[in-house]
XYZ file of C-alpha atoms in Angstrom:
403
model
C 96.040 -0.490 -63.087
C 97.349 -3.706 -63.849
C 95.157 -7.088 -64.530
C 95.578 -7.939 -61.005
C 93.973 -4.721 -59.671
C 90.920 -4.987 -61.826
C 90.905 -8.815 -60.840
C 90.701 -7.848 -57.183
C 87.787 -5.140 -57.830
C 85.781 -7.422 -59.997
C 86.097 -9.874 -57.114
C 84.832 -7.485 -54.678
C 81.789 -6.603 -56.867
C 81.040 -10.430 -56.907
C 81.093 -10.568 -53.363
C 79.071 -7.517 -52.698
C 76.348 -8.961 -54.884
C 76.530 -12.328 -53.581
C 76.133 -10.873 -50.074
C 72.931 -8.520 -50.791
C 74.740 -5.364 -50.121
C 72.556 -2.166 -50.837
C 72.821 -0.888 -54.398
C 74.331 2.352 -53.013
C 76.893 0.652 -50.877
C 77.947 -1.610 -53.754
C 78.505 1.766 -55.814
C 80.295 3.415 -53.031
C 82.272 0.468 -52.697
C 83.300 -0.093 -56.023
C 84.064 3.824 -56.439
C 86.354 3.477 -53.263
C 88.091 0.625 -54.595
C 88.892 2.181 -57.841
C 90.323 5.205 -55.977
C 92.269 2.961 -53.768
C 93.795 1.173 -56.921
C 94.608 4.302 -58.533
C 91.660 5.333 -60.700
C 90.874 9.211 -60.206
C 87.021 9.105 -59.356
C 85.472 12.102 -58.035
C 81.556 11.637 -58.296
C 79.361 8.347 -60.014
C 75.888 7.701 -60.204
C 73.918 4.713 -61.247
C 70.258 4.177 -61.744
C 67.806 1.401 -63.249
C 64.243 1.297 -63.574
C 62.376 -1.229 -61.619
C 58.628 -2.713 -61.030
C 56.964 -0.595 -58.462
C 53.387 0.793 -58.397
C 54.462 4.258 -57.638
C 58.386 4.769 -58.546
C 59.734 4.320 -61.954
C 63.132 3.472 -60.870
C 65.671 4.259 -58.216
C 69.190 6.311 -58.454
C 72.454 5.957 -56.411
C 75.002 8.513 -56.080
C 78.657 8.819 -54.572
C 80.834 11.724 -54.292
C 84.488 11.285 -52.960
C 84.647 14.927 -51.775
C 81.519 16.148 -50.629
C 78.183 14.883 -48.769
C 75.310 14.228 -51.242
C 71.988 12.654 -51.358
C 73.066 9.051 -51.868
C 69.870 7.490 -52.870
C 66.517 8.784 -54.442
C 63.468 7.187 -56.209
C 61.957 8.992 -59.356
C 58.684 9.012 -60.382
C 57.369 8.677 -64.072
C 59.930 10.443 -66.514
C 57.192 11.051 -69.218
C 55.528 14.160 -67.677
C 56.526 17.788 -66.545
C 59.915 18.850 -65.621
C 61.095 15.331 -65.121
C 60.407 14.661 -68.643
C 62.052 17.842 -69.836
C 65.290 17.016 -67.651
C 65.137 13.254 -68.804
C 65.456 14.305 -72.565
C 68.355 16.383 -71.906
C 70.479 13.589 -70.287
C 73.119 11.757 -71.597
C 71.358 8.454 -70.484
C 68.333 9.608 -72.946
C 70.794 10.488 -75.665
C 72.340 6.951 -75.468
C 68.765 5.075 -75.411
C 67.531 6.934 -78.377
C 70.677 6.740 -80.596
C 71.729 3.198 -79.654
C 75.181 4.371 -78.461
C 76.660 2.571 -75.632
C 78.683 5.475 -74.187
C 78.740 9.356 -74.164
C 82.037 11.420 -73.210
C 82.404 15.137 -72.502
C 85.558 16.691 -71.521
C 84.034 19.645 -69.965
C 87.232 21.172 -68.362
C 88.706 21.167 -71.937
C 86.180 23.339 -73.672
C 83.828 20.597 -74.693
C 79.932 21.425 -74.303
C 77.978 21.082 -71.096
C 75.162 20.328 -73.505
C 73.526 17.355 -71.409
C 71.441 17.710 -68.073
C 73.812 18.236 -65.013
C 76.955 18.753 -66.745
C 76.903 22.596 -65.996
C 76.744 21.672 -62.217
C 79.641 19.382 -62.488
C 81.958 21.974 -64.420
C 81.250 24.707 -61.921
C 81.997 21.928 -58.984
C 85.581 21.584 -60.642
C 85.092 18.478 -62.637
C 86.892 18.165 -65.687
C 85.882 15.108 -67.451
C 82.611 13.194 -67.730
C 81.675 9.672 -69.047
C 78.096 8.176 -69.316
C 77.650 4.426 -70.061
C 74.602 2.222 -70.796
C 74.269 -1.656 -70.579
C 71.170 -3.065 -72.007
C 69.779 -6.293 -70.838
C 68.688 -9.171 -73.242
C 64.871 -10.052 -73.415
C 65.373 -12.940 -70.726
C 66.906 -10.489 -68.111
C 64.197 -7.628 -68.539
C 61.360 -7.063 -65.971
C 58.987 -4.791 -66.737
C 60.873 -1.385 -67.439
C 64.048 -2.643 -66.068
C 65.861 -3.247 -69.225
C 69.245 -1.778 -68.798
C 71.728 -0.228 -66.235
C 72.861 3.510 -66.605
C 75.861 4.864 -65.199
C 78.314 7.864 -65.229
C 81.483 8.879 -63.767
C 83.094 12.152 -63.351
C 86.868 13.353 -62.301
C 88.285 16.595 -61.266
C 91.873 15.362 -62.446
C 93.820 18.258 -64.350
C 94.035 15.950 -67.246
C 90.764 14.260 -66.978
C 90.360 10.604 -67.734
C 93.489 8.841 -68.866
C 92.593 6.468 -71.719
C 93.846 3.777 -69.452
C 91.296 4.476 -66.572
C 88.745 4.443 -69.323
C 89.682 1.115 -70.348
C 89.233 -0.078 -66.819
C 85.940 1.610 -66.255
C 84.699 0.036 -69.272
C 85.938 -3.372 -68.542
C 84.435 -2.956 -64.652
C 81.276 -1.144 -65.113
C 79.339 -4.464 -66.593
C 80.406 -6.267 -63.311
C 78.941 -3.282 -61.410
C 75.749 -3.443 -63.152
C 75.529 -7.203 -62.385
C 76.154 -6.773 -58.758
C 73.411 -3.874 -58.500
C 70.967 -5.651 -60.635
C 71.159 -8.701 -58.366
C 70.139 -6.813 -55.274
C 67.737 -4.807 -57.424
C 66.072 -7.911 -58.503
C 65.599 -9.108 -54.807
C 63.935 -5.627 -53.983
C 61.497 -6.209 -56.855
C 60.711 -9.409 -55.770
C 59.884 -8.342 -52.219
C 58.036 -5.383 -53.907
C 55.700 -7.640 -55.908
C 55.103 -9.982 -53.236
C 54.180 -7.152 -50.747
C 51.873 -5.156 -53.056
C 49.882 -8.527 -54.256
C 50.094 -10.352 -51.018
C 50.269 -8.155 -48.098
C 53.496 -7.684 -46.092
C 52.662 -10.702 -43.720
C 51.990 -13.058 -46.416
C 54.757 -11.728 -48.498
C 57.378 -12.568 -45.510
C 56.163 -15.631 -45.381
C 56.500 -16.585 -49.111
C 59.688 -14.884 -49.261
C 61.024 -17.312 -46.336
C 60.298 -20.226 -48.537
C 56.840 -21.206 -47.139
C 55.266 -21.860 -50.429
C 54.281 -25.356 -50.187
C 50.878 -26.293 -51.410
C 48.612 -27.088 -48.400
C 51.216 -25.807 -45.934
C 49.121 -23.590 -43.434
C 49.105 -22.784 -39.675
C 46.322 -22.410 -37.374
C 46.197 -18.782 -36.077
C 43.681 -16.785 -33.851
C 43.275 -13.424 -35.384
C 40.692 -10.469 -35.633
C 39.179 -10.685 -39.020
C 38.224 -7.421 -40.978
C 35.862 -7.668 -44.000
C 34.660 -4.484 -45.761
C 33.057 -3.301 -48.843
C 31.609 0.116 -50.345
C 28.147 0.984 -49.718
C 25.974 1.386 -52.754
C 28.743 0.561 -55.201
C 26.673 -1.105 -57.620
C 24.110 2.067 -58.110
C 27.217 4.416 -58.198
C 28.731 2.337 -60.899
C 25.719 2.078 -62.714
C 25.159 5.987 -62.888
C 28.623 7.563 -62.715
C 30.646 8.410 -65.528
C 32.767 5.283 -66.600
C 36.194 7.268 -65.984
C 35.315 7.912 -63.010
C 34.904 4.396 -61.630
C 38.437 3.223 -61.147
C 39.853 6.523 -59.425
C 36.907 6.194 -57.071
C 37.669 2.678 -56.025
C 41.443 3.629 -55.996
C 40.610 6.616 -53.587
C 38.814 4.687 -51.067
C 40.548 1.705 -51.431
C 43.653 3.762 -50.286
C 41.567 5.032 -46.979
C 40.970 1.413 -45.903
C 44.470 0.047 -46.917
C 46.110 2.964 -45.190
C 44.344 2.724 -42.066
C 44.562 -1.164 -41.753
C 48.401 -0.910 -41.976
C 48.534 2.166 -39.788
C 46.900 0.082 -37.070
C 49.082 -2.871 -37.559
C 46.997 -5.216 -39.733
C 47.500 -7.083 -42.781
C 45.535 -6.937 -46.018
C 45.220 -10.185 -47.664
C 42.639 -9.843 -50.293
C 40.943 -7.397 -52.499
C 37.868 -8.492 -53.861
C 36.395 -6.021 -56.346
C 35.421 -3.366 -53.860
C 35.840 -5.689 -50.767
C 38.840 -6.082 -48.460
C 39.733 -8.814 -46.342
C 42.243 -8.107 -43.546
C 43.622 -9.787 -40.314
C 44.970 -8.433 -37.006
C 47.393 -10.814 -35.259
C 48.622 -10.013 -31.570
C 49.926 -11.890 -28.571
C 46.295 -11.732 -26.964
C 42.880 -11.352 -28.355
C 42.087 -8.399 -26.781
C 45.066 -6.123 -28.439
C 44.157 -7.817 -32.058
C 40.316 -6.455 -31.612
C 41.827 -2.988 -30.329
C 43.848 -2.642 -33.429
C 41.062 -3.717 -35.365
C 38.754 -0.701 -33.696
C 41.842 1.738 -34.202
C 41.851 0.801 -37.836
C 38.039 1.521 -37.922
C 38.597 5.132 -36.057
C 41.383 5.852 -38.656
C 39.196 4.643 -41.302
C 36.195 6.950 -40.613
C 38.406 10.152 -40.390
C 40.041 9.451 -43.814
C 36.229 8.985 -45.111
C 35.413 12.263 -43.850
C 38.153 14.031 -45.273
C 37.716 12.080 -48.925
C 34.140 12.671 -49.079
C 34.605 16.626 -48.156
C 36.975 16.571 -50.915
C 35.068 14.786 -53.390
C 32.026 16.885 -52.687
C 33.670 19.892 -53.193
C 34.992 18.473 -56.612
C 31.439 17.500 -57.645
C 32.454 13.874 -57.597
C 30.397 10.680 -56.401
C 30.695 9.922 -52.727
C 30.147 6.761 -50.599
C 30.659 5.043 -47.183
C 32.445 1.783 -46.109
C 30.510 -1.182 -44.553
C 32.466 -3.040 -42.348
C 32.415 -6.379 -40.058
C 34.550 -7.381 -37.590
C 34.874 -10.887 -36.075
C 37.687 -13.061 -34.168
C 38.246 -16.790 -34.754
C 40.557 -19.539 -35.406
C 41.542 -19.681 -39.009
C 44.219 -21.507 -41.367
C 46.832 -19.286 -42.749
C 48.780 -20.313 -45.520
C 48.962 -21.823 -49.342
C 45.603 -23.113 -50.982
C 45.288 -23.857 -54.448
C 46.378 -25.989 -57.233
C 50.110 -27.253 -58.305
C 50.689 -24.011 -60.516
C 48.397 -21.387 -58.894
C 48.507 -20.989 -55.184
C 46.698 -18.163 -52.858
C 48.328 -17.062 -49.348
C 45.177 -16.534 -47.616
C 42.991 -17.348 -44.589
C 40.385 -19.944 -44.731
C 37.657 -21.321 -42.236
C 34.377 -20.773 -40.876
C 35.203 -17.382 -39.119
C 36.142 -15.812 -42.583
C 32.832 -16.832 -43.800
C 31.331 -15.295 -40.745
C 32.611 -11.935 -41.209
C 31.788 -11.327 -44.841
C 28.214 -12.178 -43.734
C 28.443 -9.629 -41.009
C 29.484 -7.186 -43.120
C 26.731 -7.761 -45.634
C 24.290 -7.449 -42.764
C 25.532 -3.664 -42.310
C 22.720 -2.764 -45.146
C 19.854 -4.690 -43.406
C 20.767 -3.187 -39.934
C 21.455 0.277 -41.349
C 24.732 0.739 -39.837
C 28.243 1.218 -41.330
C 29.924 -1.291 -38.590
C 28.836 -4.578 -36.954
C 30.821 -6.594 -34.920
C 30.202 -9.992 -33.670
C 29.622 -11.184 -29.943
C 32.951 -12.987 -29.899
C 34.623 -9.850 -30.909
C 33.050 -7.940 -28.445
C 33.908 -10.378 -25.653
C 37.460 -10.320 -26.498
C 37.661 -6.749 -25.896
C 38.837 -5.214 -22.460
C 35.998 -3.630 -20.495
C 36.545 -0.076 -21.131
C 36.457 -0.705 -25.090
C 33.276 -2.734 -24.846
C 31.345 0.366 -23.170
C 31.415 1.923 -26.268
C 29.459 -0.573 -28.202
C 25.638 -1.572 -28.146
C 23.781 -4.280 -29.380
C 21.655 -4.081 -32.584
C 19.838 -7.460 -31.917
C 20.248 -11.068 -33.358
C 20.574 -11.780 -36.912
C 20.398 -15.056 -39.055
C 23.698 -15.004 -41.053
C 23.617 -17.193 -44.371
C 25.301 -20.364 -43.916
C 25.660 -20.201 -39.958
C 23.486 -22.527 -38.122
C 22.540 -20.016 -35.461
C 21.326 -16.317 -35.334
C 24.223 -14.171 -33.992
C 24.002 -11.221 -31.773
C 25.830 -8.213 -33.418
C 27.046 -4.998 -31.794
C 27.733 -1.440 -33.151
C 29.918 1.502 -31.940
C 27.482 3.785 -30.136
C 28.237 6.627 -32.375
C 27.278 4.790 -35.434
C 23.868 3.779 -33.552
C 23.273 7.379 -32.784
């Protein structure tokens, strides 16, 4: 492979990164380009840690001769069998020794002492090389501090030195292209995790101007945990965070499954919106989320009781109204959220659950927006004065909740 060939492959990698191709397609395209230009590659893998609340990183694989799993996410590498496999890998060896590459001519008697090399040998591969490309401090986010890659060939002679020279020259460009896409993925993940899917989409579309809002009509959800203060005062300190996480997962999963968007977590409280083309559909989605939540709570409380752990319930207020949806804050700290009287009212409605001895309360506006059949399942609990609201409001609950 001459300089012209190397230049063509490097150019392809730059274009792939600029186009935002997926990481697995970048790796596959790179390997196919190498084969097209005479470099005998038969298998490759690349991986890079990421910034994600569940996964430690993502790995991408390519095989020129058989169908394999092309992409997978991996969890923490410091526990269980994953830790054992990681510590047996060539990547771990380089990370701990400071080496930049490891090679094993497995088809010529060299040891299969790293994880996976025995499988490569059994599949007919003869030569293996692994590389690590470390990022400087300014290019590191979380645990994403380097790019790992390995390549194998089944050629009778293994990797000629010329092929290794080409791989060493081109792999940094591969790392940069995959990192480019990985950074975009991290940005989306962070935005969605901390802002919610819908708000994240607005932000990533460039709607980050301070004071830039739109007026929307939405069904509003505000919920919090029943008796949280009492539980937090009596439960063991190391029980509090797992308990909050368990109940928050039940609430958030139910909202998302019904098509809602969680905008804010306020201690043990959750603010969410349901948007739809018409008010009836938005309110119906909120009630679907409530139904999903009650089932999850039954299952969660049953399991926690078996484990001898504290249990609780969720108080929920539902309302509908016009709100301003967008960026509120200072020049250097913005919050993408909803504001308006309806937001204050829904939180006040939720707080009335304790006084009314109900786990769900809905405003008359919310009930009026429902279709006739859905409203048949509701019953009034009377008129209540809501703090900060001029006139008493008639509130409703589900018949099942009132029983």
